[in-house]
Structures are given as C-alpha cells and as structure tokens.
Backbone as JSON Lines, residues from 0, in Angstrom:
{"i":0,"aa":"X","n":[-34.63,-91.93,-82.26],"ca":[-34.57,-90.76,-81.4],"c":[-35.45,-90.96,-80.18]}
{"i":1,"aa":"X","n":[-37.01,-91.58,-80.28],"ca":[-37.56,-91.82,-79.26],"c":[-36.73,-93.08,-78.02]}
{"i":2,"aa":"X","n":[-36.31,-94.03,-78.73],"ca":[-35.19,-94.47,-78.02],"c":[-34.25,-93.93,-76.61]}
{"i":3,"aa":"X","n":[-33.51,-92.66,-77.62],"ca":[-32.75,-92.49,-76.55],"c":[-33.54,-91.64,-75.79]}
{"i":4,"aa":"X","n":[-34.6,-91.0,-76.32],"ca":[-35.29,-90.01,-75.31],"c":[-35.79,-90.64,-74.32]}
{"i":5,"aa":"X","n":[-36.39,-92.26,-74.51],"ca":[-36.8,-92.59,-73.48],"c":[-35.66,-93.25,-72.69]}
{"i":6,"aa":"X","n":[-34.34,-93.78,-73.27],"ca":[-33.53,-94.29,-72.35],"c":[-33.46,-93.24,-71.05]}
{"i":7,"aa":"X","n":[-33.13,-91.85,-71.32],"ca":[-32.77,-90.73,-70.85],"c":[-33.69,-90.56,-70.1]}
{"i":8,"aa":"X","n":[-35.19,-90.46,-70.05],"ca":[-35.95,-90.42,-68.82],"c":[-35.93,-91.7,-68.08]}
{"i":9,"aa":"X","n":[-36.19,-92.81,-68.48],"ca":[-35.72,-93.88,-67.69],"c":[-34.74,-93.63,-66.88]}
{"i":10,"aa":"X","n":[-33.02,-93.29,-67.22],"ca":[-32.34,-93.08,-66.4],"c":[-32.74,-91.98,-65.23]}
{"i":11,"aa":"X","n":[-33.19,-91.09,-65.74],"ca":[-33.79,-89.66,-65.24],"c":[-35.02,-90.68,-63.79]}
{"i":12,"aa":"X","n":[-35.58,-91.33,-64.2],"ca":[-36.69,-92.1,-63.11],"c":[-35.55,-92.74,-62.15]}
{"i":13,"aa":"X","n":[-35.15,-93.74,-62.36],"ca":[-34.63,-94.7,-61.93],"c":[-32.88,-94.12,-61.3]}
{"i":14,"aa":"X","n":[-32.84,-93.75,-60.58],"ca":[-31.56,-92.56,-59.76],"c":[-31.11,-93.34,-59.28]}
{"i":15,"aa":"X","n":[-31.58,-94.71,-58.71],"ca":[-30.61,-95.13,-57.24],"c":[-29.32,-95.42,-57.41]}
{"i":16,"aa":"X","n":[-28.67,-95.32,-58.78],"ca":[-27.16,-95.36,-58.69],"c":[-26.52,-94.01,-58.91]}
{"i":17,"aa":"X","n":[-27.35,-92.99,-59.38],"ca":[-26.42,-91.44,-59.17],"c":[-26.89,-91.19,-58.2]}
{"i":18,"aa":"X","n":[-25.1,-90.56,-57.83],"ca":[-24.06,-89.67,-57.14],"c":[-24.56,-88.56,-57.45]}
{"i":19,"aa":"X","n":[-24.7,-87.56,-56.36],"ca":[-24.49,-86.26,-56.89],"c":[-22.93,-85.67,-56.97]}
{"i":20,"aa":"X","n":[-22.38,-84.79,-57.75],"ca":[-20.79,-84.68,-57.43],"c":[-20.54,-83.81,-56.37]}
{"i":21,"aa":"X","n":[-19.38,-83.81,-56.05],"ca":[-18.83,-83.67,-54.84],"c":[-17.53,-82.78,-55.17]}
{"i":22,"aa":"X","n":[-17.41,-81.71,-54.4],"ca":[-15.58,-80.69,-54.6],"c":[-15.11,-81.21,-52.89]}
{"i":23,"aa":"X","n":[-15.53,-82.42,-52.29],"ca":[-14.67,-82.7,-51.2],"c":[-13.47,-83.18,-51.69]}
{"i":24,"aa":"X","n":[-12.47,-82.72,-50.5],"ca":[-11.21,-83.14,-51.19],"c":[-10.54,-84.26,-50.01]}
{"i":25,"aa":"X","n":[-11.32,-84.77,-48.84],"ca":[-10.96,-85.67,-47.93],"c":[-10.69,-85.39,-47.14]}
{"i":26,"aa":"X","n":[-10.09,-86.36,-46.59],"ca":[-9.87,-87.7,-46.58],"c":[-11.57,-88.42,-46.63]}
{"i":27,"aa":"X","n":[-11.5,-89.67,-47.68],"ca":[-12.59,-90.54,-47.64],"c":[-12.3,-91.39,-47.79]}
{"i":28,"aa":"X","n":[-13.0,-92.28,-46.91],"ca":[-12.82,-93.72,-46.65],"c":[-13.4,-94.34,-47.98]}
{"i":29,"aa":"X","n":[-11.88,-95.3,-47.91],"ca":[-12.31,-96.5,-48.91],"c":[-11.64,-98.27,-48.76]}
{"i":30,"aa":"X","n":[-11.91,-98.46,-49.67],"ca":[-11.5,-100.2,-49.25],"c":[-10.17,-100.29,-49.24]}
{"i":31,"aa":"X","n":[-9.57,-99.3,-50.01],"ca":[-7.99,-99.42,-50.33],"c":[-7.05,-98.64,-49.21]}
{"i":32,"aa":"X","n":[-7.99,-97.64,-48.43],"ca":[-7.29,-97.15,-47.52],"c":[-7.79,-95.55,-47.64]}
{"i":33,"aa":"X","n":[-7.14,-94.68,-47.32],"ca":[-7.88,-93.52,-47.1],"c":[-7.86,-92.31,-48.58]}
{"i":34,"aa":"X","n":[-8.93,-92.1,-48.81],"ca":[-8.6,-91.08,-50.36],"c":[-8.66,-89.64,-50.16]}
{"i":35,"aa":"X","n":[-7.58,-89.18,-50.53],"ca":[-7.06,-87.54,-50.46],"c":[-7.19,-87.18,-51.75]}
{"i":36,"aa":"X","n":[-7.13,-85.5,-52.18],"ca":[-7.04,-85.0,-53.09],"c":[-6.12,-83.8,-52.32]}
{"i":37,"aa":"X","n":[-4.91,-83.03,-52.85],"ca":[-4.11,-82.01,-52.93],"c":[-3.91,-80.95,-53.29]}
{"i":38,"aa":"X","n":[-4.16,-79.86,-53.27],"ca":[-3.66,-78.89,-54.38],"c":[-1.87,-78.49,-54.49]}
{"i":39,"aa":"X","n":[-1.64,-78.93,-55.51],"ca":[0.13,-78.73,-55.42],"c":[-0.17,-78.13,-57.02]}
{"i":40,"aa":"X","n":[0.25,-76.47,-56.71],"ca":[0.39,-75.58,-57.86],"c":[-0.79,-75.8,-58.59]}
{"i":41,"aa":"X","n":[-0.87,-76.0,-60.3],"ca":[-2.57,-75.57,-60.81],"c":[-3.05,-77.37,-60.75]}
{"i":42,"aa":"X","n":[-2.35,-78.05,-59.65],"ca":[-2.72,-79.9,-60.67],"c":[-3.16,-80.17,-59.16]}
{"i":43,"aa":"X","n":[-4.01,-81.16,-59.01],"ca":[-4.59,-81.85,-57.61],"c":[-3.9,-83.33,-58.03]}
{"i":44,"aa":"X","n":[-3.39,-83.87,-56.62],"ca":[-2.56,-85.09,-56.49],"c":[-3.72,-85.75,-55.73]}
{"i":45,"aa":"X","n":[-3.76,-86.95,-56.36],"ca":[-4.76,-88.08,-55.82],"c":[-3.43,-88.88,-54.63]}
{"i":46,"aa":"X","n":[-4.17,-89.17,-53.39],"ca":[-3.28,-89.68,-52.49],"c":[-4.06,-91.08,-52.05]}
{"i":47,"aa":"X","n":[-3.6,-91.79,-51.57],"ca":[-4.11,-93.13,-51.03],"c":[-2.93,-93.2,-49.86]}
{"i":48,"aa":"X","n":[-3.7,-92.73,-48.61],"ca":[-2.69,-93.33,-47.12],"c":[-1.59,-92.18,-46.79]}
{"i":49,"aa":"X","n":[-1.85,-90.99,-48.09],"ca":[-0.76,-90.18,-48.07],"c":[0.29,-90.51,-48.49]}
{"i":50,"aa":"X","n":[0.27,-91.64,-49.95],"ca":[0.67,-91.93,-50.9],"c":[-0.05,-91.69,-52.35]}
{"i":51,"aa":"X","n":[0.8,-90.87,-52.91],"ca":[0.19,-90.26,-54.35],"c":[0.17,-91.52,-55.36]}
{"i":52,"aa":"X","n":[-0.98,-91.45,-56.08],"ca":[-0.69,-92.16,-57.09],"c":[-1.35,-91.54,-58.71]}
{"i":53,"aa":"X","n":[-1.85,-90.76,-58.25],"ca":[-2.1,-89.79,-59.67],"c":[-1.89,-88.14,-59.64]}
{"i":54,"aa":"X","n":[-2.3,-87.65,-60.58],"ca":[-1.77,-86.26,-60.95],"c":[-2.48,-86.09,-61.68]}
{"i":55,"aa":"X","n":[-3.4,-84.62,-61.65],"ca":[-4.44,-84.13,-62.87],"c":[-4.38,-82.82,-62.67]}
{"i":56,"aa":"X","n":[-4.81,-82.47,-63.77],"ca":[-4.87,-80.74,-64.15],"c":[-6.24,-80.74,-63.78]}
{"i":57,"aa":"X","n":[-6.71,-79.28,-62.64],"ca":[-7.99,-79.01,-62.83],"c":[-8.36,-77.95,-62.39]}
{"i":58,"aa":"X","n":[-9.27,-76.44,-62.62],"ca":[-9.38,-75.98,-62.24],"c":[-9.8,-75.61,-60.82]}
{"i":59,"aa":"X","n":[-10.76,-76.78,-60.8],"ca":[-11.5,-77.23,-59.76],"c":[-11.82,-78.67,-59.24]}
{"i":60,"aa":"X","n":[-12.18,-78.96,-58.45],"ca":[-12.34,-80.65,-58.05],"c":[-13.55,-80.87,-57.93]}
{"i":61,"aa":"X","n":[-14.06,-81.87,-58.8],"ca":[-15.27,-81.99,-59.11],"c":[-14.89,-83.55,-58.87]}
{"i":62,"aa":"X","n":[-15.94,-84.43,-58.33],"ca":[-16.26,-85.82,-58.27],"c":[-17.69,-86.65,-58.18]}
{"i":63,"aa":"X","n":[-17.6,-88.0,-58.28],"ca":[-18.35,-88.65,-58.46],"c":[-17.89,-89.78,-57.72]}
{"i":64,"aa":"X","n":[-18.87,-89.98,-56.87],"ca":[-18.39,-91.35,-55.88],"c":[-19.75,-92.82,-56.14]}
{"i":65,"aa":"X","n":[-18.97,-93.62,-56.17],"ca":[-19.9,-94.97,-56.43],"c":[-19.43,-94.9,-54.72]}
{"i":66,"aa":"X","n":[-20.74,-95.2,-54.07],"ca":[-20.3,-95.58,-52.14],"c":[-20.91,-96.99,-52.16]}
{"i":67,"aa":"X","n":[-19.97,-98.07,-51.67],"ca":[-20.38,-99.16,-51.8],"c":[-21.28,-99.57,-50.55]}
{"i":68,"aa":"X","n":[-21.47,-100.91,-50.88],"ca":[-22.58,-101.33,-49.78],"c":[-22.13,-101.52,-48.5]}
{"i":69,"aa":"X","n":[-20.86,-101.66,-48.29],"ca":[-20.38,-102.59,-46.85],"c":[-19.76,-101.36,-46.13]}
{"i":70,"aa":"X","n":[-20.42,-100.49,-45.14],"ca":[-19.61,-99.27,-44.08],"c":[-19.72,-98.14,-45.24]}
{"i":71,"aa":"X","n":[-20.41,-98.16,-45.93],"ca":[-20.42,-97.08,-46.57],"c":[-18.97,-96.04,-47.54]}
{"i":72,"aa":"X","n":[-18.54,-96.84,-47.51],"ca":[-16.84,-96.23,-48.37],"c":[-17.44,-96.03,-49.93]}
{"i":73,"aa":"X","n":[-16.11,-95.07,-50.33],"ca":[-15.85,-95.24,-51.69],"c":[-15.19,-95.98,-52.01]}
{"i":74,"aa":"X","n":[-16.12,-96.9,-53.06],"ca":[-15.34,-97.88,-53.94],"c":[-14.85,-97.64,-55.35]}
{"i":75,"aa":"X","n":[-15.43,-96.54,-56.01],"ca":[-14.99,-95.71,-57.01],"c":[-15.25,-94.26,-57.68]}
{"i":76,"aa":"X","n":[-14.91,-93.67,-58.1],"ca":[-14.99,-92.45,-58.34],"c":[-14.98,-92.33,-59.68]}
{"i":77,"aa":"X","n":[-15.47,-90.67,-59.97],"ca":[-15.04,-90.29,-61.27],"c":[-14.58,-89.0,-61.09]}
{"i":78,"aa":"X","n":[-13.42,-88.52,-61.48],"ca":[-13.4,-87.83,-61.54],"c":[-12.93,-86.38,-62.78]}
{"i":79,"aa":"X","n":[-13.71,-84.98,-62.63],"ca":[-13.64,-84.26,-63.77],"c":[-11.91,-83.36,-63.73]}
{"i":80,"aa":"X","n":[-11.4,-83.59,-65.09],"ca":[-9.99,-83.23,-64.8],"c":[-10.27,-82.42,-66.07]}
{"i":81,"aa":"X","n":[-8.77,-81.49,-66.59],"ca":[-9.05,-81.0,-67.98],"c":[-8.96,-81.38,-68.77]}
{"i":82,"aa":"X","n":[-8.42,-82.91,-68.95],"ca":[-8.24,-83.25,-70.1],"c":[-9.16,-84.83,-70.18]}
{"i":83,"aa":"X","n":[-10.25,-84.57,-69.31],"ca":[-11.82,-85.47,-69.36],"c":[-11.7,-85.9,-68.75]}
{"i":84,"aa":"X","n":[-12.82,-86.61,-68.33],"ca":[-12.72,-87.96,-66.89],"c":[-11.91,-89.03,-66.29]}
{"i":85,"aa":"X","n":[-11.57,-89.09,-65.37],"ca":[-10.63,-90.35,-65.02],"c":[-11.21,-90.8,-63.69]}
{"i":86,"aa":"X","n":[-11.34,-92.47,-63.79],"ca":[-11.93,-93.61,-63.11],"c":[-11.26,-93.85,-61.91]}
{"i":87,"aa":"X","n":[-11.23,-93.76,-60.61],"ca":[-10.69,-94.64,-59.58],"c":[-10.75,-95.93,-59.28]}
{"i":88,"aa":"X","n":[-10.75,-96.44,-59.86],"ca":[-11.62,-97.83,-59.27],"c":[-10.37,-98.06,-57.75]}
{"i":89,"aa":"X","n":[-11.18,-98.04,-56.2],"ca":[-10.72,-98.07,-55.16],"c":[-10.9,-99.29,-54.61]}
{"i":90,"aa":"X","n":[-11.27,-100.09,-55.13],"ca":[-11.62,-101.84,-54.29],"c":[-10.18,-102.47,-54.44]}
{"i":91,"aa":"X","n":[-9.0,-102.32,-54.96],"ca":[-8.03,-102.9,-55.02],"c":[-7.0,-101.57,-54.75]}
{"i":92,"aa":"X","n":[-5.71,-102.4,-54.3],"ca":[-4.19,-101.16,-53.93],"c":[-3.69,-101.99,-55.06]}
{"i":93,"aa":"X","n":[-2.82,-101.17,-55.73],"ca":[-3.01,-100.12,-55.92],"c":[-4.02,-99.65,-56.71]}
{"i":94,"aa":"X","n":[-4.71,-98.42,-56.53],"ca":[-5.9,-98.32,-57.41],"c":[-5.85,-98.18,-58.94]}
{"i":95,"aa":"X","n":[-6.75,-98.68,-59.68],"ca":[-7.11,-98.67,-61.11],"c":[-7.42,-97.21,-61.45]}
{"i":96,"aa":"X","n":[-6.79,-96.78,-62.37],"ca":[-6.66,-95.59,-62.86],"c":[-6.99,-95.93,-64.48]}
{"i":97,"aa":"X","n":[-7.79,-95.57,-64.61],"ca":[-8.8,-95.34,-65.91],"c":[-9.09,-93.78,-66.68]}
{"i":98,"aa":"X","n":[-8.05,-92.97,-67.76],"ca":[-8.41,-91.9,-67.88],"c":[-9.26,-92.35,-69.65]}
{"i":99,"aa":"X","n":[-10.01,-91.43,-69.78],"ca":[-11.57,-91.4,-70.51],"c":[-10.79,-91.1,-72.0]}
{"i":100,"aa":"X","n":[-9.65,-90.43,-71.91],"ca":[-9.43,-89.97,-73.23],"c":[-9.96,-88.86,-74.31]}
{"i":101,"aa":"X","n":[-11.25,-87.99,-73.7],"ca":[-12.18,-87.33,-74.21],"c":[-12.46,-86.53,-73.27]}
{"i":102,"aa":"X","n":[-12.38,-85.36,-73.97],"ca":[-12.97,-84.27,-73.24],"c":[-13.98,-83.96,-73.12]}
{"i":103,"aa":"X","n":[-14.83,-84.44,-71.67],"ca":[-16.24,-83.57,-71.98],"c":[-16.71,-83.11,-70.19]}
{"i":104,"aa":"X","n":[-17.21,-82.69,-70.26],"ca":[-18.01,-82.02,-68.84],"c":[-18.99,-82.72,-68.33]}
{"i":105,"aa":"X","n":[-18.24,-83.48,-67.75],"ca":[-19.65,-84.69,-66.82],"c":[-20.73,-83.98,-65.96]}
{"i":106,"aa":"X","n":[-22.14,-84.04,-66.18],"ca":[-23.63,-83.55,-65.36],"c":[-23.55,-84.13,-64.15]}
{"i":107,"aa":"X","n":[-23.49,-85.66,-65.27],"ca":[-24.4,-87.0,-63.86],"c":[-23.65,-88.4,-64.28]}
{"i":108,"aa":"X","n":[-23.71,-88.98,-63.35],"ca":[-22.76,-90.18,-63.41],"c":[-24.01,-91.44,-63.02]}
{"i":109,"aa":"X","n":[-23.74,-92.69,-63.53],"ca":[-25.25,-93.57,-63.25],"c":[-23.73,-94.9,-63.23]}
{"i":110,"aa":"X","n":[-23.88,-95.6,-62.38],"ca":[-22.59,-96.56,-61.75],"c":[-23.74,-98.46,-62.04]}
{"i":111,"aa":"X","n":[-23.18,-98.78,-63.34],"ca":[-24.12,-99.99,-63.87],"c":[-22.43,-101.54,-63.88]}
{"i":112,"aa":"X","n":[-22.82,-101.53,-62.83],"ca":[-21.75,-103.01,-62.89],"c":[-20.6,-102.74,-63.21]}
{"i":113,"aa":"X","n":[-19.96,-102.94,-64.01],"ca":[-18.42,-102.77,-64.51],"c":[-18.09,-101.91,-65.06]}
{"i":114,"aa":"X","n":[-19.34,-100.76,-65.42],"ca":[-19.34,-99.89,-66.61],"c":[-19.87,-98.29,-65.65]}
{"i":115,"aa":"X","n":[-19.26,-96.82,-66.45],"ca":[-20.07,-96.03,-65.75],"c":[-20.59,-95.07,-67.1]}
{"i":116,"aa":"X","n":[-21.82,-94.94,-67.06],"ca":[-22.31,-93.94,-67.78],"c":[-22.71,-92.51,-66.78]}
{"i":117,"aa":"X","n":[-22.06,-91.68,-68.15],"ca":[-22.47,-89.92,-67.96],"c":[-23.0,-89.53,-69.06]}
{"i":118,"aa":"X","n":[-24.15,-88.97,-68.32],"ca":[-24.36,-87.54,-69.06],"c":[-23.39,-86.24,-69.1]}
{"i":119,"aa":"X","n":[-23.23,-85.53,-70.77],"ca":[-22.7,-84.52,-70.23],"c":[-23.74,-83.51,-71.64]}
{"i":120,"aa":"X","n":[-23.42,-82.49,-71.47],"ca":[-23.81,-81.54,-72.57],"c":[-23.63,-81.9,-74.12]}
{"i":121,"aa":"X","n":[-22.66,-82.79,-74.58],"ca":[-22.61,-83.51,-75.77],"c":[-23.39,-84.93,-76.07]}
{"i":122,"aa":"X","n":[-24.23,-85.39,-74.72],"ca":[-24.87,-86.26,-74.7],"c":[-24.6,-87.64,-73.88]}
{"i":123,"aa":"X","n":[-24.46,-88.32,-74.08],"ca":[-24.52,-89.4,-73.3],"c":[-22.98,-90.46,-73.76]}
{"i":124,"aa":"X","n":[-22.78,-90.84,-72.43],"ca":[-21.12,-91.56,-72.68],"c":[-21.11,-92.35,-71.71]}
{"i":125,"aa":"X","n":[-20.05,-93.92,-72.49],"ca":[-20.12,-95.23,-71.43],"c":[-18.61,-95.07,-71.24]}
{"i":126,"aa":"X","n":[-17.58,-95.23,-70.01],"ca":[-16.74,-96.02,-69.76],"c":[-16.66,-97.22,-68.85]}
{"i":127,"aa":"X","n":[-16.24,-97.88,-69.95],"ca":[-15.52,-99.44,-69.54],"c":[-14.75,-100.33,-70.33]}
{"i":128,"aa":"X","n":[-13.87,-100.57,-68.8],"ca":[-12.82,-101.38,-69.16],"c":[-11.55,-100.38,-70.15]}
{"i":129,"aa":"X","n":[-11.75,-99.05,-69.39],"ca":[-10.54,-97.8,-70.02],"c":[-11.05,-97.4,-71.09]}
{"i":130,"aa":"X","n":[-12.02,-97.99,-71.91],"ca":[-13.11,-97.17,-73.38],"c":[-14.18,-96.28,-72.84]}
{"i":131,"aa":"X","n":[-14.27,-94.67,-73.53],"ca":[-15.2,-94.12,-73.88],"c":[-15.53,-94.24,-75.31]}
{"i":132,"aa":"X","n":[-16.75,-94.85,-74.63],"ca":[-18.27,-94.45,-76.33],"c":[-19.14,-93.35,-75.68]}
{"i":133,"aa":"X","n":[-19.41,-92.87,-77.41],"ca":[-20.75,-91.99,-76.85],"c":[-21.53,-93.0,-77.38]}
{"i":134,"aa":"X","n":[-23.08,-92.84,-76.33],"ca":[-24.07,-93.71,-76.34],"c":[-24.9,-93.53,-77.49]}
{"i":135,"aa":"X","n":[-25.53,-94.2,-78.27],"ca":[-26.43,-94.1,-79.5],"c":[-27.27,-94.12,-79.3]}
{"i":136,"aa":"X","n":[-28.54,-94.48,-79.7],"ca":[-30.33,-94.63,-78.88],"c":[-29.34,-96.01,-78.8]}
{"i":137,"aa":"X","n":[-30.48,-96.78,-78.07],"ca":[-30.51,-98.13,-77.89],"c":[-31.57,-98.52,-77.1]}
{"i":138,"aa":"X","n":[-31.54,-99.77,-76.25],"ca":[-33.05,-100.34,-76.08],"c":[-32.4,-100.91,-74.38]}
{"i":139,"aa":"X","n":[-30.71,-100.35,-73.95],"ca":[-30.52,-100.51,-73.17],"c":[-31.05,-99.29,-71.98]}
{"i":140,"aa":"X","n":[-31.75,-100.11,-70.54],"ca":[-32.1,-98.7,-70.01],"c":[-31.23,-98.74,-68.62]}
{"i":141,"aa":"X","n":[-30.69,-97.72,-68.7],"ca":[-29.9,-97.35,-67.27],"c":[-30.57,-97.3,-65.99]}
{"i":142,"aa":"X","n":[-30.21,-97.94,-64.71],"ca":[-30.72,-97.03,-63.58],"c":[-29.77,-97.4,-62.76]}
C-alpha cells in the first residue's frame, strides 16, 4: 500500500508529462493534419482535414493532449467518451484509434513513452498497445 501511495505522490511531484484536459473542440494542429471534434446529434465526430474517422457518444468533450516537441502540435490524445477512454495516437494518417474498453472517468493523464497512465476515481490505469490494466502498487514511478 505504501508503494502505491508513494508511486501516486511521485507522479503527483513529477507533472511534466500531464495535460490538463481540455473541452476544445478545434481545429488543432497535429502531425497528421488538422484535428476537429463535431457535434452531430448526442455523438461528437473526430475529423482529421475534415475527414471523419471516429464516432463517440458523449455528453461532453473532455480531452487530454500529449503536445509534442517539434511546433508544438498534438501528437496524441485521450479522450473521455461514455463508454471509457479512447487513444488518438496522431503521428501517423490514418490515425490509431485505441478504445480502453472500460469505463471509468479520467482526473489526469501522465503520457510515459508508448504507454498512457490515468488516474481516475477507481484508481489508477495503464493503456498500451489497445490494453487497459488497473495499476497495482509497484516500484514503477511515473512522471
């Protein structure tokens, strides 16, 4: 238990990879070209160039942007839908679409290499490579 308590302030110290989230809906620049969000009836359409390539249920538009190093773009996102998180990955066309499979209410997003961990109210969760785990203690520390 002390474990994860301290993973959790560690992450809590060490911020420089959280995002705060974001209800912009665009246009934002990214490597793949320009990123839109829509409202068409109760679902927001993800656009690239003013080409759709996803569809989510949400009350609201909630996001999470990884902004990469080169001109400042988004290179990936997270974003909160109703039926749990789903991944943009924007460095390639067409974009990588990664949905979480699990429902939970993302806080904070921490963007670690290939992988993104959130906090949410059920605790702590990794996706990568299209898998959500929830996180256990461990001796890994986020920042």
């Amino acid at each position: 238990m002390t474990r994860l308590l301290f993973a959790a302030f560690a992450a809590t110290c060490f911020a420089t990879c959280v995002h705060a989230q974001s209800t912009e809906s665009g246009p934002l620049a990214t490597p793949a070209g320009q990123l839109q969000f829509v409202r068409v009836d109760h679902d927001y359409v993800a656009m690239l160039d003013k080409e759709s390539f996803d569809r989510f249920g949400a009350n609201t538009l909630t996001h999470f942007d990884d902004i990469g190093n080169a001109n400042d773009t988004v290179s990936r996102t997270l974003v909160q839908t109703d039926s749990g998180p789903v991944l943009y990955d924007l460095r390639r066309r067409p974009p990588l679409v990664q949905r979480s499979g699990m429902r939970v209410a993302v806080k904070r997003v921490f963007w670690q290499g290939d992988e993104v961990v959130m906090q949410s109210s059920q605790g702590w969760f990794r996706l990568k490579g299209g898998v959500m785990t929830k996180l256990q203690s461990s001796k890994a520390i986020y920042h």
